[in-house]
Amino acid sequence: MTFGERVDAKQDLLNETDDTILIYIKEHMKEISSMTIQKMSQDLFVAPNTVMRFSKKLGYSGFSELKFAIQNEYHPVNSVTLGRQLMDMLPGNIVKTLDIIDMTQVEAVAKAIHQSRCCILAGVGDSNYFCELLGKNLRCVDCSVQYFIQIHDMVYAVEHGSPEDIVLIISARGQNQRLLDLAQKAKAKGMQTISITHMKENPLAELATYQLYFWGEHRTVQGYNVTDRIGLMVLIRLISEIFWKKYSFT
């Protein structure tokens, strides 16, 4: 089924915002394959998840598959490209994370960390491990970093920090009240904040100066949290690579 056929089949489900997205896509068919979801969202003044929902309404797994489908219609090939084969082999959450990463925002975050006096990393539960990993990656190029296991130590660091410090908070759902309180304290101190959350509107991202997103929908099995954090690992590595490239002088 072509893109146009999908639109016709789902026409009754599309709202006014979807129609605006559709018009935009039709006007940018030739460059859509290289366009990021962030770029489209900014051009249309909508949230990235609005574009994701539109893609799913048409029956695609996400914006990435929509782009590939349109690209194949405009540039049909007899065999599947190596790039497409590789994308098909990647876990879905990695593809979706790559889809929503805003490189301009990642570079802005790396610059803000570099310019800060100290970067305070905060996360609870499973997110704490990623704080430690990012902290070690930043420390290896002499970046001043603090990360802790206990939330009261994170609170102490913020309360005794300065406006020149920056606070980076990792929270998959962006709803942990203790981390929200921490972000509020940092804001009251005049500190810049960075949120890293799943791609969804959430209170932590609303509080943050900079927002970074990965794809990792909340999931439980028999009441146990098994949310996939592969996308988060990809994002942490990307931040580290950019930081090393731009701010390592050895």
PDB file of C-alpha atoms in Angstrom, residues 22 28 37 45 67 80 82 106 149 177 179 211 218 248:
ATOM      1  CA  LEU A  22       0.001  15.741   5.538  1.00  0.00           C
ATOM      2  CA  HIS A  28       8.514  18.204   1.031  1.00  0.00           C
ATOM      3  CA  ILE A  37      11.178  14.571  13.280  1.00  0.00           C
ATOM      4  CA  PHE A  45       4.924  24.192  15.689  1.00  0.00           C
ATOM      5  CA  LYS A  67      10.222   8.186   5.614  1.00  0.00           C
ATOM      6  CA  VAL A  80      16.685  -3.336  -0.679  1.00  0.00           C
ATOM      7  CA  LEU A  82      22.142  -1.929   2.705  1.00  0.00           C
ATOM      8  CA  VAL A 106      22.541  17.389  21.815  1.00  0.00           C
ATOM      9  CA  ILE A 149      23.457   6.806  44.540  1.00  0.00           C
ATOM     10  CA  GLN A 177       8.315  13.451  42.275  1.00  0.00           C
ATOM     11  CA  LEU A 179      13.428  14.334  40.765  1.00  0.00           C
ATOM     12  CA  GLN A 211      15.243  18.473  26.708  1.00  0.00           C
ATOM     13  CA  HIS A 218       7.032   2.295  30.154  1.00  0.00           C
ATOM     14  CA  SER A 248      38.881  16.859  24.414  1.00  0.00           C
TER      15      SER A 248
END
